[in-house]
């Protein structure tokens, strides 16, 4: 086990959902947290799961995430995350965000963007802890996607981004 990793993390596996069974399980977890777009398999949605290999049968899915397809300039939207009730582990939300970012980085995406929304499991505090910054920070406003301009930074209505 890697130094600094919690004992629970050793039995956790993150992966992009490819099978219909995995997609349905992840979709149900996300829908149960108010993110229904994943349950119906919205076109272009990528689903990810975090499985606890030490959990009893039927309780292995500990967390889920949904992202949109790559957009302009390699930008990918993190649409929501959810952690299973009773997962009993601290930091799973941050791990999910980090794993999603790593997955998209490996696939060539330039940045991950998110809009804080309690129902989607995304909070300003979580995004900050995962190294997101308000969209456009340190760049000229013209470089921020048009759909994200005109909103004050660092609030519940603003877009946040993570350079990959």
mmCIF file of C-alpha atoms in Angstrom:
data_model
loop_
_atom_site.group_PDB
_atom_site.id
_atom_site.type_symbol
_atom_site.label_atom_id
_atom_site.label_comp_id
_atom_site.label_asym_id
_atom_site.label_seq_id
_atom_site.Cartn_x
_atom_site.Cartn_y
_atom_site.Cartn_z
ATOM 1 C CA UNK A 1 0.000 0.000 0.000
ATOM 2 C CA UNK A 2 1.196 3.521 -0.760
ATOM 3 C CA UNK A 3 2.451 5.594 2.142
ATOM 4 C CA UNK A 4 -0.186 8.049 3.351
ATOM 5 C CA UNK A 5 -3.078 6.038 1.917
ATOM 6 C CA UNK A 6 -5.848 5.156 4.355
ATOM 7 C CA UNK A 7 -6.390 1.434 5.020
ATOM 8 C CA UNK A 8 -9.810 1.626 3.328
ATOM 9 C CA UNK A 9 -8.335 3.078 0.136
ATOM 10 C CA UNK A 10 -6.321 -0.086 -0.515
ATOM 11 C CA UNK A 11 -9.478 -2.010 -1.360
ATOM 12 C CA UNK A 12 -10.973 0.698 -3.600
ATOM 13 C CA UNK A 13 -10.968 0.571 -7.393
ATOM 14 C CA UNK A 14 -11.940 3.477 -9.670
ATOM 15 C CA UNK A 15 -12.899 2.898 -13.293
ATOM 16 C CA UNK A 16 -14.898 4.261 -16.181
ATOM 17 C CA UNK A 17 -18.151 2.308 -16.503
ATOM 18 C CA UNK A 18 -18.319 0.318 -19.707
ATOM 19 C CA UNK A 19 -20.791 -2.474 -19.000
ATOM 20 C CA UNK A 20 -24.519 -1.841 -18.918
ATOM 21 C CA UNK A 21 -24.677 -3.335 -15.408
ATOM 22 C CA UNK A 22 -22.062 -0.864 -14.102
ATOM 23 C CA UNK A 23 -23.728 2.061 -15.885
ATOM 24 C CA UNK A 24 -27.100 1.200 -14.341
ATOM 25 C CA UNK A 25 -25.653 0.890 -10.827
ATOM 26 C CA UNK A 26 -23.801 4.194 -11.118
ATOM 27 C CA UNK A 27 -26.841 5.847 -12.718
ATOM 28 C CA UNK A 28 -29.067 4.752 -9.822
ATOM 29 C CA UNK A 29 -26.632 6.105 -7.231
ATOM 30 C CA UNK A 30 -26.362 9.444 -9.035
ATOM 31 C CA UNK A 31 -30.137 9.650 -9.548
ATOM 32 C CA UNK A 32 -30.646 8.954 -5.853
ATOM 33 C CA UNK A 33 -28.612 12.095 -5.141
ATOM 34 C CA UNK A 34 -30.585 14.258 -7.571
ATOM 35 C CA UNK A 35 -28.516 13.778 -10.734
ATOM 36 C CA UNK A 36 -31.086 12.045 -12.985
ATOM 37 C CA UNK A 37 -29.295 12.666 -16.275
ATOM 38 C CA UNK A 38 -27.006 9.700 -15.632
ATOM 39 C CA UNK A 39 -29.795 7.204 -14.940
ATOM 40 C CA UNK A 40 -31.238 7.485 -18.438
ATOM 41 C CA UNK A 41 -27.863 7.361 -20.173
ATOM 42 C CA UNK A 42 -27.915 10.870 -21.615
ATOM 43 C CA UNK A 43 -25.902 10.917 -24.824
ATOM 44 C CA UNK A 44 -22.326 11.969 -24.257
ATOM 45 C CA UNK A 45 -22.350 11.284 -20.523
ATOM 46 C CA UNK A 46 -19.370 9.347 -19.195
ATOM 47 C CA UNK A 47 -19.985 7.481 -15.952
ATOM 48 C CA UNK A 48 -17.343 6.500 -13.412
ATOM 49 C CA UNK A 49 -17.522 4.321 -10.326
ATOM 50 C CA UNK A 50 -15.496 3.808 -7.188
ATOM 51 C CA UNK A 51 -15.896 0.244 -5.927
ATOM 52 C CA UNK A 52 -15.001 -1.128 -2.503
ATOM 53 C CA UNK A 53 -13.641 -4.621 -3.145
ATOM 54 C CA UNK A 54 -13.948 -5.513 0.542
ATOM 55 C CA UNK A 55 -17.666 -4.678 0.829
ATOM 56 C CA UNK A 56 -20.411 -7.320 1.042
ATOM 57 C CA UNK A 57 -22.089 -8.310 -2.222
ATOM 58 C CA UNK A 58 -24.446 -5.629 -3.462
ATOM 59 C CA UNK A 59 -22.727 -2.879 -1.476
ATOM 60 C CA UNK A 60 -19.498 -2.540 -3.442
ATOM 61 C CA UNK A 61 -20.338 0.715 -5.256
ATOM 62 C CA UNK A 62 -19.048 3.399 -2.891
ATOM 63 C CA UNK A 63 -19.157 6.404 -5.218
ATOM 64 C CA UNK A 64 -20.079 7.591 -8.691
ATOM 65 C CA UNK A 65 -19.386 10.507 -11.028
ATOM 66 C CA UNK A 66 -20.783 11.784 -14.322
ATOM 67 C CA UNK A 67 -19.077 14.002 -16.878
ATOM 68 C CA UNK A 68 -20.023 15.450 -20.223
ATOM 69 C CA UNK A 69 -18.126 14.851 -23.459
ATOM 70 C CA UNK A 70 -15.063 16.956 -24.372
ATOM 71 C CA UNK A 71 -16.123 20.373 -25.621
ATOM 72 C CA UNK A 72 -14.362 23.375 -27.103
ATOM 73 C CA UNK A 73 -10.636 23.308 -26.435
ATOM 74 C CA UNK A 74 -10.749 19.974 -24.626
ATOM 75 C CA UNK A 75 -13.007 21.211 -21.821
ATOM 76 C CA UNK A 76 -14.969 18.504 -19.951
ATOM 77 C CA UNK A 77 -17.827 19.269 -17.561
ATOM 78 C CA UNK A 78 -18.044 17.407 -14.254
ATOM 79 C CA UNK A 79 -21.821 17.043 -13.994
ATOM 80 C CA UNK A 80 -22.057 15.485 -10.557
ATOM 81 C CA UNK A 81 -20.736 13.077 -7.968
ATOM 82 C CA UNK A 82 -22.388 10.899 -5.342
ATOM 83 C CA UNK A 83 -21.158 8.789 -2.443
ATOM 84 C CA UNK A 84 -23.226 5.829 -1.275
ATOM 85 C CA UNK A 85 -25.016 6.251 2.024
ATOM 86 C CA UNK A 86 -23.155 4.436 4.745
ATOM 87 C CA UNK A 87 -19.930 4.350 2.765
ATOM 88 C CA UNK A 88 -18.403 5.519 6.040
ATOM 89 C CA UNK A 89 -15.194 6.853 4.584
ATOM 90 C CA UNK A 90 -13.903 10.396 4.661
ATOM 91 C CA UNK A 91 -12.554 11.958 1.506
ATOM 92 C CA UNK A 92 -14.369 9.839 -1.084
ATOM 93 C CA UNK A 93 -15.812 12.930 -2.788
ATOM 94 C CA UNK A 94 -12.362 14.429 -3.244
ATOM 95 C CA UNK A 95 -10.972 11.095 -4.404
ATOM 96 C CA UNK A 96 -13.754 10.805 -7.000
ATOM 97 C CA UNK A 97 -13.004 14.273 -8.371
ATOM 98 C CA UNK A 98 -9.268 13.520 -8.459
ATOM 99 C CA UNK A 99 -9.760 10.179 -10.198
ATOM 100 C CA UNK A 100 -12.093 11.724 -12.789
ATOM 101 C CA UNK A 101 -9.517 14.457 -13.453
ATOM 102 C CA UNK A 102 -6.750 11.868 -13.843
ATOM 103 C CA UNK A 103 -8.879 9.805 -16.217
ATOM 104 C CA UNK A 104 -9.659 12.774 -18.458
ATOM 105 C CA UNK A 105 -6.043 13.980 -18.283
ATOM 106 C CA UNK A 106 -4.915 10.588 -19.590
ATOM 107 C CA UNK A 107 -7.463 10.890 -22.419
ATOM 108 C CA UNK A 108 -6.070 14.277 -23.479
ATOM 109 C CA UNK A 109 -8.601 16.715 -22.009
ATOM 110 C CA UNK A 110 -7.287 20.212 -21.278
ATOM 111 C CA UNK A 111 -9.476 21.128 -18.299
ATOM 112 C CA UNK A 112 -12.287 19.915 -16.104
ATOM 113 C CA UNK A 113 -15.028 22.449 -15.315
ATOM 114 C CA UNK A 114 -17.784 22.327 -12.719
ATOM 115 C CA UNK A 115 -20.514 24.511 -11.350
ATOM 116 C CA UNK A 116 -21.129 24.142 -7.614
ATOM 117 C CA UNK A 117 -24.535 22.677 -6.894
ATOM 118 C CA UNK A 118 -25.420 20.922 -3.672
ATOM 119 C CA UNK A 119 -27.709 18.462 -5.402
ATOM 120 C CA UNK A 120 -24.863 17.408 -7.722
ATOM 121 C CA UNK A 121 -22.515 16.825 -4.792
ATOM 122 C CA UNK A 122 -20.275 19.652 -5.935
ATOM 123 C CA UNK A 123 -19.540 22.385 -3.409
ATOM 124 C CA UNK A 124 -17.123 25.303 -3.527
ATOM 125 C CA UNK A 125 -15.203 23.699 -0.651
ATOM 126 C CA UNK A 126 -14.855 20.379 -2.479
ATOM 127 C CA UNK A 127 -13.769 22.057 -5.710
ATOM 128 C CA UNK A 128 -11.199 24.172 -3.854
ATOM 129 C CA UNK A 129 -9.821 21.106 -2.079
ATOM 130 C CA UNK A 130 -9.367 19.448 -5.487
ATOM 131 C CA UNK A 131 -7.390 22.479 -6.783
ATOM 132 C CA UNK A 132 -10.166 23.993 -8.914
ATOM 133 C CA UNK A 133 -10.089 27.781 -9.306
ATOM 134 C CA UNK A 134 -12.811 30.209 -10.425
ATOM 135 C CA UNK A 135 -13.053 30.078 -14.219
ATOM 136 C CA UNK A 136 -10.881 32.655 -15.904
ATOM 137 C CA UNK A 137 -8.619 33.219 -12.893
ATOM 138 C CA UNK A 138 -5.272 34.387 -14.185
ATOM 139 C CA UNK A 139 -6.494 34.615 -17.782
ATOM 140 C CA UNK A 140 -8.081 37.307 -19.853
ATOM 141 C CA UNK A 141 -11.910 37.107 -19.812
ATOM 142 C CA UNK A 142 -11.916 36.468 -23.565
ATOM 143 C CA UNK A 143 -10.328 33.068 -22.924
ATOM 144 C CA UNK A 144 -13.217 31.819 -20.801
ATOM 145 C CA UNK A 145 -15.990 29.937 -22.612
ATOM 146 C CA UNK A 146 -18.903 32.193 -23.525
ATOM 147 C CA UNK A 147 -21.334 30.061 -21.515
ATOM 148 C CA UNK A 148 -19.397 30.921 -18.354
ATOM 149 C CA UNK A 149 -18.911 34.679 -18.665
ATOM 150 C CA UNK A 150 -20.682 37.369 -16.710
ATOM 151 C CA UNK A 151 -20.988 35.435 -13.453
ATOM 152 C CA UNK A 152 -19.066 36.636 -10.402
ATOM 153 C CA UNK A 153 -16.256 34.278 -9.417
ATOM 154 C CA UNK A 154 -16.105 32.338 -6.174
ATOM 155 C CA UNK A 155 -19.819 31.896 -5.533
ATOM 156 C CA UNK A 156 -22.452 29.190 -5.901
ATOM 157 C CA UNK A 157 -23.397 30.353 -9.416
ATOM 158 C CA UNK A 158 -19.931 30.553 -10.914
ATOM 159 C CA UNK A 159 -18.007 28.013 -12.948
ATOM 160 C CA UNK A 160 -14.797 26.526 -11.588
ATOM 161 C CA UNK A 161 -12.013 24.872 -13.558
ATOM 162 C CA UNK A 162 -9.075 22.558 -13.099
ATOM 163 C CA UNK A 163 -6.286 22.684 -15.660
ATOM 164 C CA UNK A 164 -5.301 19.153 -16.544
#
